[in-house]
């Protein structure tokens, strides 16, 4: 579903992503981890078509993404950047409705089908009781669910999330990740998300990509990537890997 080949991205001549190749099958939930500044957001933006690579290609659904129109991209892929803020004076429902914009002929209002999709996105993100609330009045966790619902209103096949849990309390972090995982499992949505919490990455994904210094250091199953030596190489911190007592997935405990 997502194929990245020999991708490099430079800012003013300095490489932020260097010769990265990766592939994410349809229906997979993948986590991208790595230290601050290693190029995770840059890679995600390149996949989302937000920045132009200096080298390499991104194909989505088997087609070189430079051949997609921006409308086609919006129908296939939804991207939530690391820092996202919306105009404050809209209600939750109005914001989610904005997600339908790429599909409306110019100047057309939402049709019945669009409203049904908005209802679905609101339900999936547990926002039924919040529809008429102004977005400014929401907690961080609720707001993050609104941004994701906005993206779901595009009915994408691919969802890219850049640090969706940063600034959320532990309960809101898990609620967000659980809702995304449920969608991934139930609808086959392909997910690629940048996460800082390695143990959450291990719990909520099938595949892990480890980046360091603009390069891909490793890719593979959660079991294969959650090793003390790889984590040491990527983050420079020692520790041990044990089984998470709740889920049995690998868990990293720093020394
Ligand atoms: P991460 O998301 O892993 O923290 P980023 O992809 O945001 O890393 O950044 C990778 C590198 O590219 C960093 O060194 C950062 O300073 C640099 N960088 C990111 N965005 C820009 C930009 N718009 N202009 C110049 N340099 C940038
Ligand atoms: Mg980032």
Short mmCIF file of C-alpha atoms and ligand atoms in Angstrom, two decimals:
data_model
loop_
_atom_site.label_atom_id
_atom_site.label_comp_id
_atom_site.label_asym_id
_atom_site.label_seq_id
_atom_site.Cartn_x
_atom_site.Cartn_y
_atom_site.Cartn_z
CA UNK A 1 0.00 0.00 0.00
CA UNK A 2 2.86 2.37 0.86
CA UNK A 3 6.16 1.82 -0.97
CA UNK A 4 9.02 4.20 -0.35
CA UNK A 5 12.07 3.70 -2.51
CA UNK A 6 15.50 5.25 -1.97
CA UNK A 7 13.91 8.37 -0.57
CA UNK A 8 16.03 11.35 0.40
CA UNK A 9 14.75 14.71 1.54
CA UNK A 10 16.93 17.77 2.04
CA UNK A 11 16.26 21.15 3.60
CA UNK A 12 18.50 23.79 2.05
CA UNK A 13 20.94 21.13 0.95
CA UNK A 14 21.09 19.32 4.28
CA UNK A 15 19.72 15.79 4.21
CA UNK A 16 17.04 15.09 6.80
CA UNK A 17 16.06 11.73 5.31
CA UNK A 18 18.69 9.71 3.53
CA UNK A 19 18.07 6.82 1.19
CA UNK A 20 15.13 5.30 3.01
CA UNK A 21 13.24 2.39 1.49
CA UNK A 22 10.29 0.80 3.20
CA UNK A 23 7.10 -0.94 2.43
CA UNK A 24 3.86 -1.16 4.38
CA UNK A 25 1.25 -3.68 3.27
CA UNK A 26 -2.43 -2.78 3.11
CA UNK A 27 -4.24 -3.18 6.42
CA UNK A 28 -1.05 -2.97 8.45
CA UNK A 29 -0.51 -0.73 11.45
CA UNK A 30 3.06 0.53 11.50
CA UNK A 31 4.93 2.69 14.00
CA UNK A 32 7.85 4.93 13.17
CA UNK A 33 10.19 5.49 16.09
CA UNK A 34 13.50 7.24 16.57
CA UNK A 35 15.14 10.08 18.50
CA UNK A 36 14.19 13.74 18.13
CA UNK A 37 15.34 15.25 14.87
CA UNK A 38 16.06 11.93 13.15
CA UNK A 39 13.71 12.65 10.25
CA UNK A 40 10.43 10.96 11.24
CA UNK A 41 8.18 13.93 10.49
CA UNK A 42 10.06 14.63 7.29
CA UNK A 43 9.54 11.08 6.11
CA UNK A 44 5.85 11.23 6.97
CA UNK A 45 5.46 14.52 5.11
CA UNK A 46 7.12 13.06 2.05
CA UNK A 47 4.74 10.09 2.13
CA UNK A 48 1.83 12.52 2.55
CA UNK A 49 2.98 14.55 -0.44
CA UNK A 50 3.52 17.62 1.70
CA UNK A 51 7.14 18.00 0.72
CA UNK A 52 9.02 17.02 -2.38
CA UNK A 53 11.79 14.46 -2.03
CA UNK A 54 15.19 15.31 -3.46
CA UNK A 55 15.51 11.70 -4.56
CA UNK A 56 13.47 8.55 -4.63
CA UNK A 57 9.83 7.73 -4.99
CA UNK A 58 6.72 7.12 -2.95
CA UNK A 59 4.04 4.88 -4.37
CA UNK A 60 0.62 4.59 -2.89
CA UNK A 61 -1.70 1.78 -3.84
CA UNK A 62 0.76 0.64 -6.48
CA UNK A 63 1.09 3.95 -8.28
CA UNK A 64 3.87 6.54 -8.17
CA UNK A 65 2.34 9.29 -6.05
CA UNK A 66 3.58 12.08 -8.31
CA UNK A 67 0.91 10.84 -10.73
CA UNK A 68 -1.90 11.42 -8.29
CA UNK A 69 -3.80 14.69 -8.28
CA UNK A 70 -4.14 16.37 -4.89
CA UNK A 71 -7.80 15.37 -4.90
CA UNK A 72 -6.90 11.74 -5.54
CA UNK A 73 -4.32 11.89 -2.75
CA UNK A 74 -6.93 13.27 -0.35
CA UNK A 75 -9.24 10.41 -1.22
CA UNK A 76 -6.56 7.85 -0.56
CA UNK A 77 -4.52 9.26 2.26
CA UNK A 78 -5.15 11.40 5.32
CA UNK A 79 -2.34 13.07 7.22
CA UNK A 80 -2.39 14.63 10.66
CA UNK A 81 0.72 16.73 11.29
CA UNK A 82 2.60 16.90 14.56
CA UNK A 83 1.31 20.34 15.42
CA UNK A 84 -2.18 20.89 14.28
CA UNK A 85 -4.54 23.66 15.22
CA UNK A 86 -7.79 24.63 13.65
CA UNK A 87 -9.72 27.89 13.66
CA UNK A 88 -11.15 28.03 17.17
CA UNK A 89 -14.73 29.14 16.64
CA UNK A 90 -16.07 26.06 14.94
CA UNK A 91 -18.06 23.27 16.52
CA UNK A 92 -16.81 19.71 16.51
CA UNK A 93 -19.30 18.74 13.81
CA UNK A 94 -18.33 21.67 11.58
CA UNK A 95 -14.67 20.75 11.86
CA UNK A 96 -15.30 17.12 10.98
CA UNK A 97 -17.39 18.33 8.02
CA UNK A 98 -14.31 20.13 6.69
CA UNK A 99 -12.87 16.68 6.08
CA UNK A 100 -15.39 16.29 3.24
CA UNK A 101 -14.18 19.44 1.45
CA UNK A 102 -11.88 17.69 -1.04
CA UNK A 103 -14.87 15.75 -2.33
CA UNK A 104 -17.34 18.54 -2.88
CA UNK A 105 -17.66 20.26 -6.21
CA UNK A 106 -16.75 23.92 -5.76
CA UNK A 107 -19.39 25.77 -3.76
CA UNK A 108 -21.52 22.64 -3.21
CA UNK A 109 -22.88 21.94 0.24
CA UNK A 110 -22.69 18.60 1.98
CA UNK A 111 -25.03 15.97 0.58
CA UNK A 112 -26.80 13.24 2.54
CA UNK A 113 -24.00 10.78 1.84
CA UNK A 114 -21.41 13.28 3.15
CA UNK A 115 -23.41 13.75 6.33
CA UNK A 116 -23.56 10.00 6.85
CA UNK A 117 -19.79 9.80 6.52
CA UNK A 118 -19.39 12.65 9.03
CA UNK A 119 -21.74 10.78 11.42
CA UNK A 120 -19.61 7.69 11.03
CA UNK A 121 -16.32 9.53 11.69
CA UNK A 122 -17.80 11.18 14.79
CA UNK A 123 -19.02 7.83 16.09
CA UNK A 124 -15.71 6.08 15.44
CA UNK A 125 -13.85 8.70 17.48
CA UNK A 126 -16.32 8.57 20.39
CA UNK A 127 -17.45 12.14 19.83
CA UNK A 128 -21.23 11.71 19.70
CA UNK A 129 -21.84 13.85 22.75
CA UNK A 130 -19.53 16.63 21.56
CA UNK A 131 -20.94 17.53 18.17
CA UNK A 132 -22.21 20.99 19.00
CA UNK A 133 -19.37 21.92 21.34
CA UNK A 134 -16.91 24.55 20.16
CA UNK A 135 -13.56 22.86 19.63
CA UNK A 136 -11.86 25.34 21.99
CA UNK A 137 -13.87 23.99 24.90
CA UNK A 138 -12.49 20.46 24.55
CA UNK A 139 -9.71 18.73 26.42
CA UNK A 140 -6.51 17.84 24.58
CA UNK A 141 -7.59 14.23 24.17
CA UNK A 142 -11.02 15.14 22.85
CA UNK A 143 -9.50 17.64 20.44
CA UNK A 144 -7.06 15.10 19.11
CA UNK A 145 -10.01 12.79 18.41
CA UNK A 146 -11.70 15.61 16.51
CA UNK A 147 -8.64 16.06 14.30
CA UNK A 148 -8.58 12.34 13.60
CA UNK A 149 -12.33 12.33 12.89
CA UNK A 150 -11.76 15.18 10.41
CA UNK A 151 -9.26 12.99 8.63
CA UNK A 152 -11.53 9.97 8.74
CA UNK A 153 -14.22 12.01 7.01
CA UNK A 154 -11.98 11.72 3.95
CA UNK A 155 -12.59 7.96 4.17
CA UNK A 156 -8.93 7.35 3.51
CA UNK A 157 -7.31 3.99 2.92
CA UNK A 158 -4.13 5.26 4.59
CA UNK A 159 -3.90 7.27 7.81
CA UNK A 160 -0.64 9.01 8.74
CA UNK A 161 -0.40 10.34 12.29
CA UNK A 162 2.56 12.33 13.57
CA UNK A 163 2.84 11.96 17.36
CA UNK A 164 -0.91 11.63 17.94
CA UNK A 165 -0.46 11.10 21.68
CA UNK A 166 2.02 13.83 22.58
CA UNK A 167 0.56 16.19 25.22
CA UNK A 168 -2.22 13.75 26.13
CA UNK A 169 -2.64 12.18 29.53
CA UNK A 170 -2.18 8.42 29.79
CA UNK A 171 -5.89 7.61 29.53
CA UNK A 172 -6.35 9.85 26.50
CA UNK A 173 -3.24 8.35 24.89
CA UNK A 174 -4.62 4.86 25.19
CA UNK A 175 -8.11 5.86 24.08
CA UNK A 176 -6.71 7.47 20.93
CA UNK A 177 -4.48 4.52 20.12
CA UNK A 178 -7.24 2.00 20.83
CA UNK A 179 -9.70 3.78 18.57
CA UNK A 180 -7.16 3.92 15.74
CA UNK A 181 -6.26 0.25 16.23
CA UNK A 182 -9.95 -0.71 16.19
CA UNK A 183 -10.45 1.08 12.87
CA UNK A 184 -7.33 -0.55 11.50
CA UNK A 185 -8.59 -4.01 12.49
CA UNK A 186 -12.22 -3.55 11.53
CA UNK A 187 -11.91 -1.59 8.31
CA UNK A 188 -8.45 -2.56 7.07
CA UNK A 189 -7.23 1.05 7.30
CA UNK A 190 -3.47 1.17 6.76
CA UNK A 191 -1.85 3.18 9.56
CA UNK A 192 1.59 4.73 9.83
CA UNK A 193 2.20 6.71 13.01
CA UNK A 194 5.13 8.37 14.68
CA UNK A 195 5.19 7.41 18.35
CA UNK A 196 7.63 8.30 21.08
CA UNK A 197 6.54 5.67 23.55
CA UNK A 198 8.24 2.46 22.46
CA UNK A 199 5.95 0.30 24.55
CA UNK A 200 2.88 1.84 22.96
CA UNK A 201 4.43 1.29 19.54
CA UNK A 202 4.88 -2.37 20.50
CA UNK A 203 1.30 -2.68 21.67
CA UNK A 204 -0.46 -0.96 18.86
CA UNK A 205 1.41 -1.89 15.72
CA UNK A 206 2.27 -4.89 13.58
CA UNK A 207 5.43 -3.42 12.10
CA UNK A 208 8.03 -1.06 13.52
CA UNK A 209 10.43 1.18 11.63
CA UNK A 210 13.39 2.53 13.56
CA UNK A 211 15.09 5.68 12.29
CA UNK A 212 18.27 7.36 13.39
CA UNK A 213 20.18 10.22 11.81
CA UNK A 214 17.93 10.34 8.75
CA UNK A 215 18.39 6.67 7.97
CA UNK A 216 16.36 3.57 8.56
CA UNK A 217 18.13 1.52 11.19
CA UNK A 218 15.71 -1.36 11.25
CA UNK A 219 12.34 -2.57 10.12
CA UNK A 220 10.38 -5.62 11.07
CA UNK A 221 7.99 -7.21 13.48
CA UNK A 222 7.53 -5.76 16.94
CA UNK A 223 9.46 -8.71 18.41
CA UNK A 224 12.41 -8.20 16.06
CA UNK A 225 12.64 -4.43 16.57
CA UNK A 226 12.13 -4.25 20.32
CA UNK A 227 15.59 -5.39 21.26
CA UNK A 228 17.83 -3.71 23.80
CA UNK A 229 20.70 -3.51 21.30
CA UNK A 230 18.67 -1.79 18.57
CA UNK A 231 17.16 0.64 21.06
CA UNK A 232 20.64 1.35 22.38
CA UNK A 233 21.88 2.03 18.85
CA UNK A 234 18.95 4.27 17.94
CA UNK A 235 18.47 6.19 21.18
CA UNK A 236 21.73 5.68 23.04
CA UNK A 237 20.00 4.34 26.13
CA UNK A 238 20.56 0.98 27.73
CA UNK A 239 17.90 -1.20 29.27
CA UNK A 240 16.18 -4.54 29.16
CA UNK A 241 13.27 -5.89 27.19
CA UNK A 242 10.65 -7.89 29.07
CA UNK A 243 7.15 -9.06 28.27
CA UNK A 244 4.44 -6.55 28.98
CA UNK A 245 2.50 -8.24 31.80
CA UNK A 246 -0.83 -7.09 30.37
CA UNK A 247 -0.47 -7.85 26.66
CA UNK A 248 2.61 -10.07 26.38
CA UNK A 249 4.12 -7.68 23.83
CA UNK A 250 7.76 -6.66 24.33
CA UNK A 251 8.36 -3.79 26.68
CA UNK A 252 11.54 -1.75 27.07
CA UNK A 253 12.62 -0.79 30.58
CA UNK A 254 15.51 1.70 30.74
CA UNK A 255 18.37 0.94 33.10
P1 LIG B 1 11.72 14.28 13.88
O1 LIG B 1 10.29 14.33 13.45
O2 LIG B 1 12.28 12.89 13.85
O3 LIG B 1 11.95 14.91 15.22
P2 LIG B 1 12.18 16.09 11.64
O4 LIG B 1 11.81 15.32 10.44
O5 LIG B 1 11.19 17.09 12.13
O6 LIG B 1 12.60 15.08 12.83
O7 LIG B 1 13.55 16.83 11.37
C1 LIG B 1 14.67 16.20 10.82
C2 LIG B 1 15.80 17.20 10.63
O8 LIG B 1 15.42 18.15 9.64
C3 LIG B 1 16.12 18.00 11.88
O9 LIG B 1 17.50 18.21 11.91
C4 LIG B 1 15.40 19.31 11.67
O10 LIG B 1 16.04 20.37 12.31
C5 LIG B 1 15.45 19.46 10.17
N1 LIG B 1 14.26 20.18 9.64
C6 LIG B 1 12.97 19.81 9.79
N2 LIG B 1 12.14 20.66 9.17
C7 LIG B 1 12.93 21.62 8.63
C8 LIG B 1 12.67 22.80 7.85
N3 LIG B 1 11.42 23.14 7.52
N4 LIG B 1 13.75 23.53 7.44
C9 LIG B 1 15.01 23.16 7.77
N5 LIG B 1 15.31 22.07 8.49
C10 LIG B 1 14.29 21.30 8.92
MG1 LIG B 2 8.66 15.08 14.38
#
